[in-house]
Structures are given as C-alpha cells and as structure tokens.
PDB file of C-alpha atoms in Angstrom:
ATOM      1  CA  MET W   1      83.836 -41.720 157.580  1.00 93.00           C
ATOM      2  CA  LYS W   2      82.459 -45.342 158.855  1.00 96.00           C
ATOM      3  CA  LEU W   3      78.740 -45.689 158.859  1.00 97.00           C
ATOM      4  CA  LEU W   4      77.276 -48.754 160.779  1.00 98.00           C
ATOM      5  CA  ILE W   5      74.024 -49.802 159.405  1.00 98.00           C
ATOM      6  CA  ALA W   6      71.894 -52.034 161.877  1.00 98.00           C
ATOM      7  CA  GLN W   7      68.601 -53.931 161.585  1.00 97.00           C
ATOM      8  CA  PRO W   8      67.589 -54.613 165.419  1.00 96.00           C
ATOM      9  CA  ARG W   9      64.640 -56.236 167.024  1.00 94.00           C
ATOM     10  CA  LEU W  10      62.098 -53.878 168.475  1.00 89.00           C
ATOM     11  CA  GLU W  11      63.055 -53.490 172.119  1.00 92.00           C
ATOM     12  CA  LYS W  12      61.908 -51.413 175.277  1.00 91.00           C
ATOM     13  CA  GLU W  13      65.491 -50.700 175.960  1.00 94.00           C
ATOM     14  CA  LEU W  14      68.524 -49.775 174.018  1.00 97.00           C
ATOM     15  CA  ARG W  15      70.642 -52.867 174.538  1.00 97.00           C
ATOM     16  CA  GLN W  16      71.228 -53.620 170.755  1.00 97.00           C
ATOM     17  CA  LEU W  17      72.236 -50.084 170.006  1.00 98.00           C
ATOM     18  CA  GLU W  18      75.091 -49.841 173.137  1.00 98.00           C
ATOM     19  CA  LEU W  19      76.002 -53.442 172.007  1.00 98.00           C
ATOM     20  CA  GLU W  20      76.943 -52.150 168.396  1.00 98.00           C
ATOM     21  CA  MET W  21      78.803 -49.372 169.671  1.00 98.00           C
ATOM     22  CA  MET W  22      80.833 -51.646 171.941  1.00 97.00           C
ATOM     23  CA  ASN W  23      81.367 -54.227 169.161  1.00 97.00           C
ATOM     24  CA  HIS W  24      82.391 -51.691 166.424  1.00 97.00           C
ATOM     25  CA  PRO W  25      84.459 -48.893 167.940  1.00 97.00           C
ATOM     26  CA  GLU W  26      85.698 -47.843 164.467  1.00 97.00           C
ATOM     27  CA  ALA W  27      82.357 -46.772 163.612  1.00 97.00           C
ATOM     28  CA  ASP W  28      81.509 -43.001 163.327  1.00 97.00           C
ATOM     29  CA  VAL W  29      77.885 -43.029 162.590  1.00 98.00           C
ATOM     30  CA  ILE W  30      75.161 -45.513 164.057  1.00 98.00           C
ATOM     31  CA  ILE W  31      72.212 -45.783 161.754  1.00 98.00           C
ATOM     32  CA  PHE W  32      69.141 -47.394 163.478  1.00 98.00           C
ATOM     33  CA  PRO W  33      65.463 -47.647 162.175  1.00 97.00           C
ATOM     34  CA  GLU W  34      62.600 -45.298 162.834  1.00 96.00           C
ATOM     35  CA  GLY W  35      61.013 -45.609 166.059  1.00 94.00           C
ATOM     36  CA  TYR W  36      63.949 -47.755 167.631  1.00 96.00           C
ATOM     37  CA  ILE W  37      64.937 -45.144 170.399  1.00 96.00           C
ATOM     38  CA  ASN W  38      61.326 -45.195 171.388  1.00 93.00           C
ATOM     39  CA  HIS W  39      60.910 -43.211 174.704  1.00 93.00           C
ATOM     40  CA  ASN W  40      64.661 -43.525 175.545  1.00 96.00           C
ATOM     41  CA  ILE W  41      65.993 -40.397 173.763  1.00 97.00           C
ATOM     42  CA  ASP W  42      67.870 -39.158 177.113  1.00 97.00           C
ATOM     43  CA  CYS W  43      69.575 -42.550 177.130  1.00 97.00           C
ATOM     44  CA  ALA W  44      70.470 -42.293 173.345  1.00 98.00           C
ATOM     45  CA  CYS W  45      72.128 -39.238 173.949  1.00 98.00           C
ATOM     46  CA  GLU W  46      74.189 -40.348 176.730  1.00 98.00           C
ATOM     47  CA  LEU W  47      75.123 -43.402 174.915  1.00 98.00           C
ATOM     48  CA  ALA W  48      76.414 -41.003 171.881  1.00 98.00           C
ATOM     49  CA  ARG W  49      78.504 -39.036 174.408  1.00 98.00           C
ATOM     50  CA  LYS W  50      79.747 -42.294 176.220  1.00 98.00           C
ATOM     51  CA  TYR W  51      80.980 -43.903 172.918  1.00 98.00           C
ATOM     52  CA  SER W  52      81.614 -40.794 170.919  1.00 98.00           C
ATOM     53  CA  LYS W  53      79.227 -41.753 168.181  1.00 98.00           C
ATOM     54  CA  ILE W  54      76.748 -39.992 165.927  1.00 98.00           C
ATOM     55  CA  ILE W  55      73.344 -41.562 166.158  1.00 98.00           C
ATOM     56  CA  ILE W  56      70.881 -41.244 163.295  1.00 98.00           C
ATOM     57  CA  SER W  57      67.397 -42.813 164.031  1.00 98.00           C
ATOM     58  CA  GLY W  58      64.001 -42.031 165.416  1.00 95.00           C
ATOM     59  CA  TYR W  59      61.919 -42.044 168.363  1.00 94.00           C
ATOM     60  CA  LYS W  60      58.298 -41.524 169.566  1.00 89.00           C
ATOM     61  CA  ASN W  61      57.144 -38.198 171.645  1.00 83.00           C
ATOM     62  CA  PRO W  62      54.237 -39.356 171.052  1.00 86.00           C
ATOM     63  CA  LYS W  63      54.552 -39.564 167.269  1.00 89.00           C
ATOM     64  CA  ASP W  64      57.491 -40.532 165.187  1.00 94.00           C
ATOM     65  CA  ARG W  65      60.401 -38.097 164.999  1.00 96.00           C
ATOM     66  CA  ALA W  66      63.647 -37.961 163.162  1.00 97.00           C
ATOM     67  CA  VAL W  67      66.740 -37.469 165.322  1.00 97.00           C
ATOM     68  CA  VAL W  68      70.404 -36.700 164.769  1.00 98.00           C
ATOM     69  CA  ILE W  69      72.844 -36.871 168.023  1.00 98.00           C
ATOM     70  CA  ASP W  70      76.354 -35.852 167.757  1.00 98.00           C
ATOM     71  CA  ARG W  71      79.277 -37.260 169.534  1.00 98.00           C
ATOM     72  CA  ASP W  72      78.626 -34.868 172.515  1.00 98.00           C
ATOM     73  CA  GLY W  73      75.330 -36.325 173.136  1.00 98.00           C
ATOM     74  CA  LYS W  74      73.551 -33.048 171.563  1.00 98.00           C
ATOM     75  CA  LEU W  75      70.400 -33.305 169.837  1.00 97.00           C
ATOM     76  CA  LEU W  76      71.235 -31.720 166.101  1.00 97.00           C
ATOM     77  CA  LEU W  77      68.007 -32.772 164.487  1.00 96.00           C
ATOM     78  CA  ASP W  78      64.615 -33.516 166.326  1.00 96.00           C
ATOM     79  CA  ARG W  79      61.895 -33.280 163.666  1.00 95.00           C
ATOM     80  CA  ALA W  80      58.383 -34.593 163.635  1.00 95.00           C
ATOM     81  CA  LYS W  81      57.464 -37.081 160.796  1.00 95.00           C
ATOM     82  CA  TYR W  82      55.731 -35.327 157.797  1.00 94.00           C
ATOM     83  CA  GLU W  83      57.017 -31.845 158.653  1.00 93.00           C
ATOM     84  CA  ASP W  84      59.234 -30.387 155.965  1.00 88.00           C
ATOM     85  CA  THR W  85      62.561 -32.097 155.567  1.00 84.00           C
ATOM     86  CA  LYS W  86      65.492 -30.039 156.983  1.00 84.00           C
ATOM     87  CA  LEU W  87      69.309 -30.828 156.168  1.00 92.00           C
ATOM     88  CA  VAL W  88      71.498 -31.083 159.295  1.00 94.00           C
ATOM     89  CA  GLU W  89      75.272 -30.405 159.329  1.00 94.00           C
ATOM     90  CA  VAL W  90      77.293 -32.829 161.234  1.00 95.00           C
ATOM     91  CA  GLU W  91      81.163 -32.180 161.825  1.00 95.00           C
ATOM     92  CA  GLY W  92      81.177 -29.984 158.568  1.00 92.00           C
ATOM     93  CA  ASN W  93      78.953 -32.545 156.686  1.00 92.00           C
ATOM     94  CA  VAL W  94      75.526 -31.813 155.250  1.00 93.00           C
ATOM     95  CA  ILE W  95      73.243 -34.816 155.954  1.00 95.00           C
ATOM     96  CA  GLY W  96      69.539 -35.408 154.949  1.00 94.00           C
ATOM     97  CA  ILE W  97      67.015 -37.650 156.705  1.00 96.00           C
ATOM     98  CA  MET W  98      63.689 -39.098 155.613  1.00 96.00           C
ATOM     99  CA  LEU W  99      61.482 -40.889 157.893  1.00 96.00           C
ATOM    100  CA  CYS W 100      59.903 -44.407 156.521  1.00 95.00           C
ATOM    101  CA  ASP W 101      57.092 -43.397 154.085  1.00 95.00           C
ATOM    102  CA  GLU W 102      58.184 -39.947 153.700  1.00 96.00           C
ATOM    103  CA  LEU W 103      60.197 -41.577 151.139  1.00 95.00           C
ATOM    104  CA  VAL W 104      57.070 -42.141 148.841  1.00 95.00           C
ATOM    105  CA  LEU W 105      54.900 -39.286 150.255  1.00 94.00           C
ATOM    106  CA  GLN W 106      56.931 -36.226 150.511  1.00 92.00           C
ATOM    107  CA  GLY W 107      60.598 -37.017 149.569  1.00 88.00           C
ATOM    108  CA  MET W 108      62.969 -34.346 150.745  1.00 85.00           C
ATOM    109  CA  SER W 109      60.257 -31.657 150.532  1.00 76.00           C
ATOM    110  CA  ASN W 110      61.685 -30.210 147.355  1.00 70.00           C
ATOM    111  CA  LEU W 111      64.840 -29.059 148.925  1.00 77.00           C
ATOM    112  CA  GLN W 112      67.295 -27.952 146.082  1.00 74.00           C
ATOM    113  CA  PRO W 113      70.075 -30.445 145.554  1.00 67.00           C
ATOM    114  CA  THR W 114      73.255 -29.237 147.398  1.00 74.00           C
ATOM    115  CA  ASN W 115      76.246 -30.623 148.793  1.00 86.00           C
ATOM    116  CA  ILE W 116      74.748 -33.427 150.800  1.00 91.00           C
ATOM    117  CA  LEU W 117      77.151 -36.027 151.708  1.00 92.00           C
ATOM    118  CA  PHE W 118      74.514 -38.615 152.373  1.00 95.00           C
ATOM    119  CA  ILE W 119      70.801 -39.282 153.059  1.00 96.00           C
ATOM    120  CA  VAL W 120      69.713 -41.533 155.780  1.00 97.00           C
ATOM    121  CA  HIS W 121      66.225 -43.280 155.414  1.00 98.00           C
ATOM    122  CA  PRO W 122      65.439 -44.928 158.748  1.00 97.00           C
ATOM    123  CA  ILE W 123      62.250 -47.250 158.112  1.00 97.00           C
ATOM    124  CA  GLY W 124      60.104 -48.849 160.883  1.00 93.00           C
ATOM    125  CA  VAL W 125      59.069 -52.305 160.121  1.00 91.00           C
ATOM    126  CA  GLY W 126      59.950 -54.378 157.211  1.00 91.00           C
ATOM    127  CA  MET W 127      58.055 -54.385 153.707  1.00 93.00           C
ATOM    128  CA  PHE W 128      54.713 -55.937 153.530  1.00 91.00           C
ATOM    129  CA  SER W 129      55.002 -57.262 150.322  1.00 92.00           C
ATOM    130  CA  GLU W 130      57.686 -57.810 147.339  1.00 94.00           C
ATOM    131  CA  GLU W 131      56.052 -55.178 145.325  1.00 95.00           C
ATOM    132  CA  GLN W 132      56.634 -52.587 148.187  1.00 95.00           C
ATOM    133  CA  PHE W 133      60.058 -53.628 148.513  1.00 96.00           C
ATOM    134  CA  ALA W 134      60.836 -53.072 144.908  1.00 97.00           C
ATOM    135  CA  GLU W 135      59.064 -49.666 144.998  1.00 97.00           C
ATOM    136  CA  TRP W 136      60.844 -48.443 147.807  1.00 97.00           C
ATOM    137  CA  VAL W 137      64.214 -49.492 146.638  1.00 98.00           C
ATOM    138  CA  GLU W 138      63.589 -47.447 143.223  1.00 97.00           C
ATOM    139  CA  GLU W 139      62.265 -44.388 144.916  1.00 97.00           C
ATOM    140  CA  ALA W 140      65.473 -44.359 146.856  1.00 97.00           C
ATOM    141  CA  ARG W 141      67.536 -44.850 143.894  1.00 97.00           C
ATOM    142  CA  LYS W 142      65.881 -41.871 142.348  1.00 95.00           C
ATOM    143  CA  TYR W 143      66.932 -39.639 145.425  1.00 94.00           C
ATOM    144  CA  ALA W 144      70.338 -40.730 145.028  1.00 94.00           C
ATOM    145  CA  ILE W 145      70.526 -39.713 141.523  1.00 94.00           C
ATOM    146  CA  GLN W 146      68.547 -36.226 142.071  1.00 92.00           C
ATOM    147  CA  TYR W 147      70.562 -35.311 144.751  1.00 91.00           C
ATOM    148  CA  LYS W 148      73.848 -36.659 143.640  1.00 92.00           C
ATOM    149  CA  THR W 149      74.502 -38.375 146.986  1.00 93.00           C
ATOM    150  CA  VAL W 150      74.737 -41.653 148.935  1.00 95.00           C
ATOM    151  CA  ILE W 151      71.483 -42.964 150.234  1.00 97.00           C
ATOM    152  CA  ILE W 152      71.045 -45.426 153.124  1.00 98.00           C
ATOM    153  CA  GLY W 153      67.859 -46.986 154.555  1.00 98.00           C
ATOM    154  CA  THR W 154      67.374 -49.706 157.171  1.00 98.00           C
ATOM    155  CA  SER W 155      64.343 -51.199 158.998  1.00 97.00           C
ATOM    156  CA  HIS W 156      63.922 -53.304 162.025  1.00 95.00           C
ATOM    157  CA  ALA W 157      64.423 -57.098 162.006  1.00 94.00           C
ATOM    158  CA  ASP W 158      60.874 -57.876 162.975  1.00 88.00           C
ATOM    159  CA  GLY W 159      57.393 -56.425 163.180  1.00 72.00           C
ATOM    160  CA  SER W 160      54.611 -55.959 160.493  1.00 63.00           C
ATOM    161  CA  PHE W 161      52.466 -52.877 159.308  1.00 59.00           C
ATOM    162  CA  GLY W 162      48.997 -52.784 160.093  1.00 59.00           C
ATOM    163  CA  ASP W 163      47.159 -56.206 159.698  1.00 64.00           C
ATOM    164  CA  SER W 164      49.689 -57.582 157.269  1.00 64.00           C
ATOM    165  CA  GLU W 165      51.162 -60.939 158.078  1.00 74.00           C
ATOM    166  CA  VAL W 166      54.180 -60.038 156.107  1.00 77.00           C
ATOM    167  CA  SER W 167      57.176 -58.358 157.092  1.00 88.00           C
ATOM    168  CA  ILE W 168      60.530 -58.347 154.935  1.00 94.00           C
ATOM    169  CA  PRO W 169      63.384 -56.896 156.653  1.00 96.00           C
ATOM    170  CA  ILE W 170      65.125 -54.338 154.413  1.00 97.00           C
ATOM    171  CA  ALA W 171      68.440 -52.448 154.344  1.00 98.00           C
ATOM    172  CA  TYR W 172      70.173 -50.746 151.381  1.00 98.00           C
ATOM    173  CA  CYS W 173      72.869 -48.392 150.231  1.00 97.00           C
ATOM    174  CA  MET W 174      73.344 -46.784 146.903  1.00 96.00           C
ATOM    175  CA  ASP W 175      76.237 -44.426 145.584  1.00 94.00           C
ATOM    176  CA  GLU W 176      75.408 -41.093 144.092  1.00 92.00           C
ATOM    177  CA  GLU W 177      74.819 -42.525 140.548  1.00 93.00           C
ATOM    178  CA  GLY W 178      72.031 -44.848 141.901  1.00 95.00           C
ATOM    179  CA  THR W 179      74.386 -47.834 141.831  1.00 95.00           C
ATOM    180  CA  ASP W 180      73.714 -50.643 144.608  1.00 96.00           C
ATOM    181  CA  ILE W 181      76.376 -50.855 147.179  1.00 96.00           C
ATOM    182  CA  PHE W 182      74.109 -53.378 148.826  1.00 96.00           C
ATOM    183  CA  ILE W 183      70.355 -54.442 148.789  1.00 97.00           C
ATOM    184  CA  SER W 184      69.251 -56.550 151.763  1.00 96.00           C
ATOM    185  CA  LYS W 185      66.290 -58.490 151.864  1.00 95.00           C
ATOM    186  CA  ASN W 186      65.621 -60.789 154.814  1.00 94.00           C
ATOM    187  CA  ASP W 187      69.213 -60.670 155.767  1.00 95.00           C
ATOM    188  CA  THR W 188      69.528 -58.900 159.208  1.00 95.00           C
ATOM    189  CA  LYS W 189      73.081 -58.520 159.661  1.00 96.00           C
ATOM    190  CA  THR W 190      74.968 -55.283 160.528  1.00 97.00           C
ATOM    191  CA  ARG W 191      76.875 -53.877 157.729  1.00 97.00           C
ATOM    192  CA  ILE W 192      79.499 -50.901 157.694  1.00 97.00           C
ATOM    193  CA  VAL W 193      80.347 -48.831 154.720  1.00 96.00           C
ATOM    194  CA  THR W 194      83.279 -46.526 154.527  1.00 95.00           C
ATOM    195  CA  LEU W 195      82.582 -43.152 152.846  1.00 92.00           C
ATOM    196  CA  GLU W 196      85.267 -41.228 151.449  1.00 85.00           C
ATOM    197  CA  THR W 197      85.054 -37.664 149.594  1.00 75.00           C
ATOM    198  CA  ARG W 198      87.117 -36.910 146.828  1.00 64.00           C
ATOM    199  CA  PRO W 199      86.708 -33.551 144.566  1.00 55.00           C
ATOM    200  CA  GLY W 200      83.527 -33.929 142.714  1.00 57.00           C
ATOM    201  CA  ARG W 201      82.733 -37.522 143.952  1.00 63.00           C
ATOM    202  CA  SER W 202      82.123 -39.558 146.993  1.00 68.00           C
ATOM    203  CA  VAL W 203      83.482 -43.128 147.111  1.00 70.00           C
ATOM    204  CA  ILE W 204      81.523 -45.724 149.376  1.00 77.00           C
ATOM    205  CA  ASN W 205      82.788 -49.284 150.281  1.00 80.00           C
ATOM    206  CA  LEU W 206      81.233 -52.069 151.951  1.00 81.00           C
ATOM    207  CA  ALA W 207      83.470 -53.525 154.559  1.00 69.00           C
TER     208      ALA W 207
END
C-alpha cells in the first residue's frame, strides 16, 4: 500500500488534492491536513471515486471533522473533533485517526491496542514554536510504540495558530517501534511511503 503525505497550502477549492491524484497514480491513500477539504466534502468524495483513491483528511461542518473516504467516494468515517476516537476499517485494514491537538488532549480515547495498520494525524496549521514541534513529535512516537503501529502526521504549508507569528510546517512518519521514517520541518514537499505487512510486523519505506 502506497501512502501519499501532502502539505498543501490553504485554498478554497481542492485543486492541490486533484493535482496530487493526477501526478501520483501509484498512490492508494492520500493524506491531507485537518480542515483542508473545508466545505468541499462532496467534491472530495467525487475525486476519490474519479481517481479511485482513499482520502484521509478533515473538513469543517461547521467545526472540524475527521474524514475517511473510500475509493468509491463513500464516507467511511465522519467524526467531529474531540468526540471519542473511532477506528475505521478500509479494505480490510484497521486505521486510526487523530485530529490536530487531539494528539495531546485526548489521544486515541483509551482505545485498547489492536491490529491497527496505521494511525493518521491530520494537523491544521504549522507548529507555533520549536518546543511545540518537539513535543508533538514525541507524543506521536509514544502512540506508535503503545499501539505498535505506523503513525503519520501532516500540516498545511502555511497559516499560523491564533495570534502567533510563527508557523513551522510539520510532517512525520514513524514505524511501530517509534523509529523515524522521516521528520519534516519547513520542508513541504510531497512524500510517498510504502507500507507492507508481514507476519508480526509492518515494514514501511520512504520513496
């Protein structure tokens, strides 16, 4: 399974989402930040169907929601931020999703470790300090180890939180032992990782 991890700019439409799908036909899963889809949920479902991609991201209706869309354009998960975390099954694989500061506020809502293939962490804007960047990376590492699964996070390439003048774009991927596959700071290029499952272990490689 190939997972595309994007750090787009905030936009009113979904041009960057479609462009990534067009440019990377090999990708199975498209991971975009919290809030990127915005009010365009119907369009996102249509793009998932058109390009036969699984989309994991977030949108606003009117508050932030976690969303997983399958290749047929069907909403498999549509959960309001800060509601209890739910696992979702996609093509026979179990996936977890935490939105932005759920990582530090509630985590996976005390879900028991199970056979989770990977956890996705869509983040809104970039980190507002080096300290926050380091804190969130280490919190993510704890979940990778606790749930014995791959964890992937990504933020927008632009924007800032509240009145902060700092916005550090972040993207990361760690394996089930908490080992870094990559940690991205102020480098907003798209990345693709390949996730393979073997008895008792997942193997993930950066393209």
